[in-house]
């Protein structure tokens, strides 16, 4: 994992028509941390504990390891091709297959929709908890759907995001997790915690320990995704060859450490059964640790803010990807329609919002359905499949020699990344529920149908 290619001529992104390089190490680190933090840890801690019992920290460690291996592949490609692009570009460069490139791009788009849908449900659950409302599953469903409409309105209006705004959002999201750790430590130091739960495996009757860990890791991986989005900032980063690897590893390491500490505190403070049955697990932890402490009442609202930010970012990403595919004639050109005043991709925003609301309603029809876990698991399923393709692309693109210095992941890590990602994708090894494959399958079939219709009636544009 060294820079093996000697420095050469100016790289992509240094010309007069390139993006301005404005991100130094500090801002890039905060961007990576902010992109990873969000819905996963705030909403799925209880579900992870429900799979493995008190050893909820272990799936997060495994998920961190898988993410770290795949991050090395992303680093090689991001420093080799420092452009504002991602997995679809790498797969297209490696294989040159239009259909495969489309599937990767559409899978990434779908992962944004499922992630935002999970965030919307988590937002609604935290709002109900924060205001002490009592309306059952129907109220949570209506709030989640209404929240997605609000996100759509903001998206249609146009959101001018900046790195400075991301710094503020990241610090607020991070404050919620640090609040969990600090308040739990007071509870633990007071001798009221049960640390015996932290090393206790409790698995379902139909699963052995190994399969239970795989299932929990498939969920926990949802909390680690986001690091791959940072490759889109390569063209705007100062000295990406030096900066990107250090900040990527630091960002993953910091978030991984925080997740492990939060998971240990959570199971030490709250019994696993109570944790697994809560849609707002970290709120439960804080309220158990400090029932009479006024600041505990802020936790639902911090959680709301964290997951709301995740939903908006993911819906913006999904709508822009759909818009791009419509503009290039890969999907129906109507999806490239732009609002005449706001200049936002209105058709793509409406389409992705309809899909998100439809997902929330469909998954929420069963009051007993673990909605966030199902949608979050689908997100990790789609992205792990994409990550497997990226790991293979690294090896294929080794034949493409570039005269610039770049990070290299070596030969072993991309192979290991491919194997581990596929292991967490396949149903017989990952232990995923069938519902995740059904949701992913329906979304991809819809995408393929739109693609085929487009190819029959239009010609792709370059």
Short mmCIF file of C-alpha atoms in Angstrom, two decimals:
data_model
loop_
_atom_site.label_atom_id
_atom_site.label_comp_id
_atom_site.label_asym_id
_atom_site.label_seq_id
_atom_site.Cartn_x
_atom_site.Cartn_y
_atom_site.Cartn_z
CA UNK A 1 0.00 0.00 0.00
CA UNK A 2 2.53 2.53 -1.19
CA UNK A 3 2.87 5.11 -3.92
CA UNK A 4 4.64 3.10 -6.59
CA UNK A 5 4.27 5.23 -9.69
CA UNK A 6 6.66 8.18 -9.96
CA UNK A 7 5.35 11.70 -10.23
CA UNK A 8 4.50 12.74 -13.75
CA UNK A 9 2.74 15.48 -15.65
CA UNK A 10 -0.29 17.43 -14.49
CA UNK A 11 -3.13 15.15 -13.58
CA UNK A 12 -6.82 15.37 -14.30
CA UNK A 13 -8.28 18.19 -12.34
CA UNK A 14 -5.35 20.62 -12.72
CA UNK A 15 -6.48 22.27 -15.97
CA UNK A 16 -8.34 25.55 -16.48
CA UNK A 17 -11.70 23.78 -16.66
CA UNK A 18 -11.22 21.66 -13.55
CA UNK A 19 -12.82 22.11 -10.16
CA UNK A 20 -11.02 24.31 -7.68
CA UNK A 21 -8.89 22.48 -5.12
CA UNK A 22 -10.19 23.89 -1.82
CA UNK A 23 -10.17 20.94 0.60
CA UNK A 24 -7.20 20.47 2.88
CA UNK A 25 -6.66 17.53 5.28
CA UNK A 26 -8.85 18.89 8.08
CA UNK A 27 -11.89 19.65 5.95
CA UNK A 28 -11.58 16.34 4.08
CA UNK A 29 -11.41 14.44 7.38
CA UNK A 30 -14.56 16.12 8.65
CA UNK A 31 -16.28 15.47 5.32
CA UNK A 32 -15.49 11.74 5.53
CA UNK A 33 -16.55 11.46 9.18
CA UNK A 34 -19.74 13.42 8.51
CA UNK A 35 -20.61 11.24 5.53
CA UNK A 36 -20.22 8.03 7.55
CA UNK A 37 -22.01 9.16 10.70
CA UNK A 38 -25.79 9.13 10.52
CA UNK A 39 -28.78 6.83 10.45
CA UNK A 40 -26.99 3.49 10.85
CA UNK A 41 -25.64 3.82 14.36
CA UNK A 42 -28.50 6.00 15.60
CA UNK A 43 -31.22 3.60 14.47
CA UNK A 44 -29.77 0.09 14.11
CA UNK A 45 -27.81 -0.45 17.32
CA UNK A 46 -30.75 -2.33 18.85
CA UNK A 47 -31.20 -4.56 15.79
CA UNK A 48 -27.50 -5.47 15.77
CA UNK A 49 -27.67 -6.35 19.47
CA UNK A 50 -30.79 -8.40 18.75
CA UNK A 51 -28.75 -10.64 16.42
CA UNK A 52 -25.70 -11.30 18.61
CA UNK A 53 -26.69 -10.20 22.10
CA UNK A 54 -24.33 -8.12 24.19
CA UNK A 55 -21.40 -8.58 21.82
CA UNK A 56 -22.89 -5.90 19.56
CA UNK A 57 -19.45 -4.33 19.21
CA UNK A 58 -18.09 -7.30 17.23
CA UNK A 59 -20.20 -6.79 14.06
CA UNK A 60 -19.10 -3.16 13.99
CA UNK A 61 -15.45 -4.27 14.17
CA UNK A 62 -15.99 -6.73 11.30
CA UNK A 63 -17.87 -4.10 9.28
CA UNK A 64 -15.02 -1.67 9.90
CA UNK A 65 -12.49 -4.22 8.61
CA UNK A 66 -14.51 -4.88 5.44
CA UNK A 67 -14.93 -1.14 4.85
CA UNK A 68 -11.20 -0.54 5.40
CA UNK A 69 -10.22 -3.18 2.84
CA UNK A 70 -12.60 -1.79 0.22
CA UNK A 71 -11.51 1.76 1.05
CA UNK A 72 -8.01 0.81 -0.10
CA UNK A 73 -9.42 -0.08 -3.53
CA UNK A 74 -11.32 3.21 -3.67
CA UNK A 75 -8.15 5.06 -2.68
CA UNK A 76 -6.17 3.51 -5.52
CA UNK A 77 -8.81 4.48 -8.07
CA UNK A 78 -9.49 7.93 -6.59
CA UNK A 79 -5.79 8.87 -6.68
CA UNK A 80 -5.27 7.23 -10.05
CA UNK A 81 -8.31 8.96 -11.59
CA UNK A 82 -8.89 12.04 -9.39
CA UNK A 83 -12.15 13.08 -11.01
CA UNK A 84 -15.55 13.95 -9.55
CA UNK A 85 -16.96 10.47 -10.20
CA UNK A 86 -17.22 7.13 -8.44
CA UNK A 87 -17.96 3.45 -8.84
CA UNK A 88 -19.74 3.73 -12.21
CA UNK A 89 -16.71 5.50 -13.72
CA UNK A 90 -14.31 2.84 -12.40
CA UNK A 91 -16.44 -0.06 -13.63
CA UNK A 92 -16.86 1.62 -17.02
CA UNK A 93 -13.10 2.15 -17.35
CA UNK A 94 -12.42 -1.46 -16.33
CA UNK A 95 -15.03 -3.35 -18.34
CA UNK A 96 -16.49 -0.93 -20.89
CA UNK A 97 -19.87 -2.70 -20.69
CA UNK A 98 -22.78 -0.29 -20.96
CA UNK A 99 -25.23 -2.60 -19.17
CA UNK A 100 -22.87 -3.27 -16.26
CA UNK A 101 -22.04 0.42 -15.85
CA UNK A 102 -25.76 1.21 -15.79
CA UNK A 103 -26.48 -1.46 -13.16
CA UNK A 104 -23.73 -0.12 -10.90
CA UNK A 105 -24.92 3.48 -11.27
CA UNK A 106 -28.56 2.51 -10.71
CA UNK A 107 -27.66 0.36 -7.69
CA UNK A 108 -25.84 3.32 -6.14
CA UNK A 109 -28.89 5.49 -6.86
CA UNK A 110 -31.21 2.92 -5.28
CA UNK A 111 -28.98 2.71 -2.21
CA UNK A 112 -29.51 6.43 -1.74
CA UNK A 113 -33.29 5.96 -1.84
CA UNK A 114 -33.33 3.03 0.59
CA UNK A 115 -30.95 4.86 2.92
CA UNK A 116 -33.10 8.00 2.87
CA UNK A 117 -36.24 5.90 3.47
CA UNK A 118 -34.60 4.30 6.51
CA UNK A 119 -33.60 7.77 7.73
CA UNK A 120 -37.17 9.04 7.28
CA UNK A 121 -38.55 6.22 9.39
CA UNK A 122 -35.88 6.84 12.06
CA UNK A 123 -36.68 10.56 11.98
CA UNK A 124 -40.36 9.85 12.57
CA UNK A 125 -39.64 7.44 15.43
CA UNK A 126 -37.39 9.97 17.16
CA UNK A 127 -39.93 12.76 16.69
CA UNK A 128 -42.66 10.65 18.28
CA UNK A 129 -40.28 9.77 21.12
CA UNK A 130 -39.06 13.33 21.59
CA UNK A 131 -42.55 14.84 21.87
CA UNK A 132 -44.04 11.88 23.72
CA UNK A 133 -46.71 11.25 21.07
CA UNK A 134 -48.83 8.10 21.10
CA UNK A 135 -50.18 7.21 17.68
CA UNK A 136 -48.67 3.82 16.99
CA UNK A 137 -47.30 2.60 13.68
CA UNK A 138 -49.71 4.67 11.58
CA UNK A 139 -48.53 7.97 13.07
CA UNK A 140 -44.87 7.05 12.54
CA UNK A 141 -45.69 6.09 8.93
CA UNK A 142 -47.50 9.37 8.24
CA UNK A 143 -44.68 11.43 9.77
CA UNK A 144 -42.07 9.51 7.76
CA UNK A 145 -43.98 10.06 4.52
CA UNK A 146 -44.53 13.73 5.36
CA UNK A 147 -40.85 14.11 6.12
CA UNK A 148 -39.93 12.74 2.69
CA UNK A 149 -42.24 15.30 1.11
CA UNK A 150 -40.45 18.01 3.09
CA UNK A 151 -37.10 16.71 1.84
CA UNK A 152 -38.52 16.80 -1.69
CA UNK A 153 -39.57 20.44 -1.23
CA UNK A 154 -36.10 21.41 0.00
CA UNK A 155 -34.50 19.46 -2.82
CA UNK A 156 -36.73 21.14 -5.41
CA UNK A 157 -35.97 24.56 -4.03
CA UNK A 158 -32.25 23.92 -4.31
CA UNK A 159 -29.73 23.38 -1.55
CA UNK A 160 -26.42 25.19 -1.82
CA UNK A 161 -24.20 22.87 0.18
CA UNK A 162 -20.76 23.95 1.27
CA UNK A 163 -17.89 22.33 3.12
CA UNK A 164 -18.36 24.74 6.03
CA UNK A 165 -22.00 23.66 6.42
CA UNK A 166 -20.88 20.03 6.44
CA UNK A 167 -18.47 20.83 9.29
CA UNK A 168 -21.35 22.16 11.40
CA UNK A 169 -23.59 19.18 10.60
CA UNK A 170 -20.80 16.75 11.39
CA UNK A 171 -20.09 18.31 14.76
CA UNK A 172 -23.77 18.12 15.74
CA UNK A 173 -24.07 14.49 14.66
CA UNK A 174 -20.86 13.66 16.50
CA UNK A 175 -22.10 15.42 19.64
CA UNK A 176 -24.99 12.98 19.92
CA UNK A 177 -22.70 9.95 19.92
CA UNK A 178 -20.27 11.56 22.36
CA UNK A 179 -23.26 12.35 24.59
CA UNK A 180 -24.16 8.65 24.65
CA UNK A 181 -20.59 7.70 25.60
CA UNK A 182 -20.11 10.38 28.28
CA UNK A 183 -23.47 9.89 30.01
CA UNK A 184 -23.09 6.12 29.86
CA UNK A 185 -19.68 6.41 31.52
CA UNK A 186 -21.25 8.20 34.50
CA UNK A 187 -23.72 5.33 34.76
CA UNK A 188 -20.95 2.74 34.44
CA UNK A 189 -18.64 4.45 36.94
CA UNK A 190 -21.55 4.57 39.35
CA UNK A 191 -21.51 0.79 39.41
CA UNK A 192 -24.95 0.39 37.85
CA UNK A 193 -23.88 -1.14 34.52
CA UNK A 194 -23.69 -4.84 33.76
CA UNK A 195 -20.47 -5.47 31.85
CA UNK A 196 -21.11 -9.20 31.72
CA UNK A 197 -23.53 -8.50 28.86
CA UNK A 198 -20.72 -7.06 26.71
CA UNK A 199 -19.19 -10.50 26.05
CA UNK A 200 -22.43 -12.51 26.05
CA UNK A 201 -23.48 -14.03 22.73
CA UNK A 202 -27.22 -14.53 22.41
CA UNK A 203 -28.28 -15.78 19.00
CA UNK A 204 -31.59 -16.84 17.52
CA UNK A 205 -32.43 -20.52 17.76
CA UNK A 206 -32.08 -21.06 14.00
CA UNK A 207 -28.62 -19.46 13.74
CA UNK A 208 -25.19 -20.49 14.92
CA UNK A 209 -22.77 -17.87 16.23
CA UNK A 210 -20.96 -17.49 12.91
CA UNK A 211 -24.15 -16.89 10.91
CA UNK A 212 -25.47 -14.54 13.58
CA UNK A 213 -22.30 -12.44 13.36
CA UNK A 214 -22.62 -12.36 9.55
CA UNK A 215 -26.24 -11.21 9.79
CA UNK A 216 -25.38 -8.54 12.35
CA UNK A 217 -22.40 -7.39 10.26
CA UNK A 218 -24.67 -7.03 7.23
CA UNK A 219 -26.72 -4.59 9.31
CA UNK A 220 -23.77 -2.87 10.98
CA UNK A 221 -22.20 -2.21 7.58
CA UNK A 222 -24.99 0.30 6.95
CA UNK A 223 -23.36 2.44 9.64
CA UNK A 224 -19.99 2.35 7.81
CA UNK A 225 -21.16 3.34 4.31
CA UNK A 226 -20.53 6.88 3.17
CA UNK A 227 -16.75 6.74 2.92
CA UNK A 228 -17.11 5.89 -0.77
CA UNK A 229 -18.81 9.23 -1.45
CA UNK A 230 -15.62 11.08 -0.59
CA UNK A 231 -13.98 9.96 -3.85
CA UNK A 232 -16.24 12.49 -5.55
CA UNK A 233 -14.19 15.17 -3.78
CA UNK A 234 -10.84 13.98 -5.19
CA UNK A 235 -10.77 16.67 -7.86
CA UNK A 236 -11.34 19.37 -5.22
CA UNK A 237 -8.72 18.10 -2.73
CA UNK A 238 -5.28 19.62 -2.40
CA UNK A 239 -2.58 17.03 -3.14
CA UNK A 240 -5.02 14.06 -3.19
CA UNK A 241 -2.30 11.41 -3.48
CA UNK A 242 -0.89 12.35 -0.07
CA UNK A 243 -4.03 13.65 1.60
CA UNK A 244 -6.67 11.11 0.64
CA UNK A 245 -5.13 7.91 2.09
CA UNK A 246 -4.26 9.52 5.43
CA UNK A 247 -7.65 11.18 5.89
CA UNK A 248 -9.61 8.15 4.68
CA UNK A 249 -7.88 5.85 7.18
CA UNK A 250 -8.20 8.43 9.94
CA UNK A 251 -11.88 9.00 9.22
CA UNK A 252 -12.70 5.30 9.17
CA UNK A 253 -10.64 4.73 12.31
CA UNK A 254 -12.35 7.51 14.26
CA UNK A 255 -15.86 6.45 13.29
CA UNK A 256 -15.06 2.79 13.91
CA UNK A 257 -13.74 3.57 17.40
CA UNK A 258 -16.80 5.69 18.22
CA UNK A 259 -19.15 2.93 17.05
CA UNK A 260 -17.40 0.31 19.18
CA UNK A 261 -17.50 2.56 22.27
CA UNK A 262 -21.18 3.39 21.69
CA UNK A 263 -22.09 -0.29 21.25
CA UNK A 264 -20.23 -1.31 24.43
CA UNK A 265 -21.88 1.47 26.42
CA UNK A 266 -25.31 0.66 25.01
CA UNK A 267 -25.36 -3.01 26.00
CA UNK A 268 -23.73 -2.32 29.37
CA UNK A 269 -26.43 0.23 30.25
CA UNK A 270 -29.57 -1.29 28.69
CA UNK A 271 -30.58 -4.98 28.62
CA UNK A 272 -30.32 -6.43 25.13
CA UNK A 273 -34.01 -7.30 24.88
CA UNK A 274 -35.05 -3.73 25.66
CA UNK A 275 -32.42 -2.34 23.28
CA UNK A 276 -33.47 -4.62 20.43
CA UNK A 277 -37.14 -3.68 20.82
CA UNK A 278 -36.55 0.06 20.52
CA UNK A 279 -36.73 2.10 17.30
CA UNK A 280 -34.72 4.79 19.11
CA UNK A 281 -32.02 2.70 20.86
CA UNK A 282 -29.58 5.50 21.70
CA UNK A 283 -32.38 7.59 23.18
CA UNK A 284 -33.19 4.60 25.39
CA UNK A 285 -29.54 4.37 26.46
CA UNK A 286 -29.31 8.05 27.43
CA UNK A 287 -32.59 8.02 29.31
CA UNK A 288 -31.62 4.89 31.20
CA UNK A 289 -28.20 6.24 32.10
CA UNK A 290 -29.44 9.66 33.27
CA UNK A 291 -33.23 9.55 33.84
CA UNK A 292 -33.27 12.82 35.77
CA UNK A 293 -30.70 14.69 33.70
CA UNK A 294 -32.40 17.40 31.54
CA UNK A 295 -29.93 17.06 28.65
CA UNK A 296 -31.18 13.51 28.05
CA UNK A 297 -34.30 15.06 26.56
CA UNK A 298 -32.20 16.52 23.74
CA UNK A 299 -31.15 13.12 22.41
CA UNK A 300 -34.23 12.43 20.25
CA UNK A 301 -33.81 15.81 18.58
CA UNK A 302 -30.07 15.32 17.98
CA UNK A 303 -30.93 11.94 16.46
CA UNK A 304 -33.61 13.59 14.30
CA UNK A 305 -31.07 16.11 13.04
CA UNK A 306 -28.50 13.42 12.24
CA UNK A 307 -30.87 11.20 10.26
CA UNK A 308 -32.55 14.20 8.57
CA UNK A 309 -29.17 15.28 7.23
CA UNK A 310 -28.54 11.74 5.95
CA UNK A 311 -31.91 11.68 4.19
CA UNK A 312 -31.38 15.00 2.43
CA UNK A 313 -27.85 14.15 1.28
CA UNK A 314 -28.93 10.73 -0.02
CA UNK A 315 -31.97 12.07 -1.87
CA UNK A 316 -29.85 14.79 -3.45
CA UNK A 317 -27.35 12.16 -4.58
CA UNK A 318 -30.05 9.82 -5.91
CA UNK A 319 -31.90 12.53 -7.84
CA UNK A 320 -28.69 13.87 -9.40
CA UNK A 321 -27.60 10.40 -10.47
CA UNK A 322 -31.02 9.77 -12.04
CA UNK A 323 -30.89 13.17 -13.72
CA UNK A 324 -27.45 12.36 -15.13
CA UNK A 325 -28.64 9.04 -16.55
CA UNK A 326 -31.65 10.76 -18.10
CA UNK A 327 -29.47 13.48 -19.58
CA UNK A 328 -27.17 10.95 -21.23
CA UNK A 329 -30.16 9.08 -22.67
CA UNK A 330 -29.50 5.98 -20.55
CA UNK A 331 -32.92 6.42 -18.91
CA UNK A 332 -35.99 8.24 -20.29
CA UNK A 333 -34.96 11.84 -21.13
CA UNK A 334 -37.97 13.16 -19.22
CA UNK A 335 -35.98 12.41 -16.04
CA UNK A 336 -33.53 15.12 -17.11
CA UNK A 337 -36.24 17.78 -16.87
CA UNK A 338 -35.03 20.86 -14.96
CA UNK A 339 -37.16 23.41 -13.09
CA UNK A 340 -37.19 26.57 -15.26
CA UNK A 341 -36.53 28.90 -12.32
CA UNK A 342 -34.77 26.88 -9.62
CA UNK A 343 -32.69 24.86 -12.10
CA UNK A 344 -33.12 21.74 -10.00
CA UNK A 345 -33.76 18.27 -11.54
CA UNK A 346 -37.50 18.31 -10.83
CA UNK A 347 -38.52 15.12 -12.63
CA UNK A 348 -35.73 13.07 -11.00
CA UNK A 349 -36.58 14.51 -7.58
CA UNK A 350 -40.27 13.64 -7.97
CA UNK A 351 -39.48 10.13 -9.22
CA UNK A 352 -37.05 9.33 -6.40
CA UNK A 353 -39.47 10.75 -3.81
CA UNK A 354 -42.31 8.56 -5.10
CA UNK A 355 -40.03 5.51 -4.82
CA UNK A 356 -38.96 6.46 -1.29
CA UNK A 357 -42.50 7.07 -0.03
CA UNK A 358 -43.66 3.86 -1.69
CA UNK A 359 -40.90 1.92 0.06
CA UNK A 360 -41.75 3.42 3.45
CA UNK A 361 -45.45 2.62 3.06
CA UNK A 362 -44.87 -0.90 1.76
CA UNK A 363 -42.40 -1.88 4.47
CA UNK A 364 -44.46 -0.22 7.22
CA UNK A 365 -47.71 -2.05 6.38
CA UNK A 366 -46.75 -4.76 8.84
CA UNK A 367 -46.64 -3.12 12.31
CA UNK A 368 -44.15 -5.77 13.44
CA UNK A 369 -41.75 -5.17 10.54
CA UNK A 370 -38.28 -3.89 11.52
CA UNK A 371 -38.56 -1.10 8.94
CA UNK A 372 -35.23 0.65 9.47
CA UNK A 373 -33.34 -2.64 9.65
CA UNK A 374 -34.99 -3.85 6.44
CA UNK A 375 -34.28 -0.66 4.50
CA UNK A 376 -30.83 -0.19 6.02
CA UNK A 377 -29.96 -3.80 5.23
CA UNK A 378 -31.08 -3.29 1.63
CA UNK A 379 -28.80 -0.27 1.40
CA UNK A 380 -25.78 -2.26 2.56
CA UNK A 381 -26.76 -5.13 0.22
CA UNK A 382 -26.74 -2.84 -2.83
CA UNK A 383 -23.52 -1.09 -1.86
CA UNK A 384 -21.65 -4.28 -0.98
CA UNK A 385 -22.46 -5.59 -4.46
CA UNK A 386 -21.09 -2.34 -5.91
CA UNK A 387 -18.00 -2.58 -3.68
CA UNK A 388 -17.33 -6.10 -4.98
CA UNK A 389 -17.36 -4.72 -8.54
CA UNK A 390 -14.99 -1.89 -7.55
CA UNK A 391 -12.55 -4.35 -5.96
CA UNK A 392 -12.49 -6.36 -9.20
CA UNK A 393 -12.12 -3.17 -11.25
CA UNK A 394 -8.94 -2.30 -9.32
CA UNK A 395 -7.27 -5.49 -10.50
CA UNK A 396 -8.46 -5.10 -14.09
CA UNK A 397 -7.27 -1.48 -14.27
CA UNK A 398 -3.75 -2.43 -13.20
CA UNK A 399 -3.06 -2.81 -16.92
CA UNK A 400 -3.90 0.89 -17.39
CA UNK A 401 -0.60 2.59 -16.66
CA UNK A 402 -0.77 6.27 -15.74
CA UNK A 403 2.24 8.55 -15.48
CA UNK A 404 1.28 10.00 -12.10
CA UNK A 405 1.89 8.99 -8.51
CA UNK A 406 -1.01 7.14 -6.94
CA UNK A 407 -1.88 4.95 -3.99
CA UNK A 408 -1.88 1.21 -4.59
CA UNK A 409 -3.83 -1.39 -2.62
CA UNK A 410 -1.56 -4.28 -3.58
CA UNK A 411 -2.84 -7.59 -4.93
CA UNK A 412 -4.19 -9.29 -1.83
CA UNK A 413 -6.54 -6.61 -0.48
CA UNK A 414 -8.72 -6.21 -3.62
CA UNK A 415 -9.17 -10.00 -3.78
CA UNK A 416 -9.97 -10.15 -0.07
CA UNK A 417 -12.35 -7.20 -0.51
CA UNK A 418 -14.17 -8.96 -3.33
CA UNK A 419 -14.57 -12.16 -1.31
CA UNK A 420 -15.74 -10.46 1.89
CA UNK A 421 -18.19 -8.18 0.09
CA UNK A 422 -19.72 -11.09 -1.84
CA UNK A 423 -19.87 -13.13 1.37
CA UNK A 424 -22.01 -10.41 2.94
CA UNK A 425 -24.19 -10.21 -0.18
CA UNK A 426 -25.06 -13.87 -0.76
CA UNK A 427 -28.16 -15.10 1.14
CA UNK A 428 -26.75 -18.41 2.40
CA UNK A 429 -23.68 -16.79 3.97
CA UNK A 430 -24.93 -13.36 5.06
CA UNK A 431 -28.10 -14.52 6.83
CA UNK A 432 -30.05 -11.61 5.34
CA UNK A 433 -33.86 -11.78 5.39
CA UNK A 434 -35.54 -12.37 2.03
CA UNK A 435 -37.21 -8.96 2.20
CA UNK A 436 -33.92 -7.18 1.51
CA UNK A 437 -33.41 -9.12 -1.73
CA UNK A 438 -37.03 -8.52 -2.72
CA UNK A 439 -36.72 -4.74 -2.30
CA UNK A 440 -33.37 -4.60 -4.10
CA UNK A 441 -34.68 -6.87 -6.86
CA UNK A 442 -37.81 -4.81 -7.50
CA UNK A 443 -35.80 -1.58 -7.66
CA UNK A 444 -33.22 -3.04 -10.06
CA UNK A 445 -35.90 -4.64 -12.26
CA UNK A 446 -37.61 -1.25 -12.48
CA UNK A 447 -34.32 0.30 -13.52
CA UNK A 448 -33.64 -2.36 -16.16
CA UNK A 449 -37.17 -1.94 -17.54
CA UNK A 450 -36.67 1.83 -17.88
CA UNK A 451 -33.26 1.23 -19.48
CA UNK A 452 -34.69 -1.22 -22.04
CA UNK A 453 -37.55 1.12 -22.92
CA UNK A 454 -35.07 3.94 -23.40
CA UNK A 455 -32.83 1.85 -25.66
CA UNK A 456 -35.80 0.85 -27.80
CA UNK A 457 -36.99 4.40 -28.41
CA UNK A 458 -33.89 6.59 -28.07
CA UNK A 459 -30.17 6.45 -28.69
CA UNK A 460 -27.75 6.97 -25.80
CA UNK A 461 -25.97 10.34 -25.89
CA UNK A 462 -22.38 10.92 -24.89
#
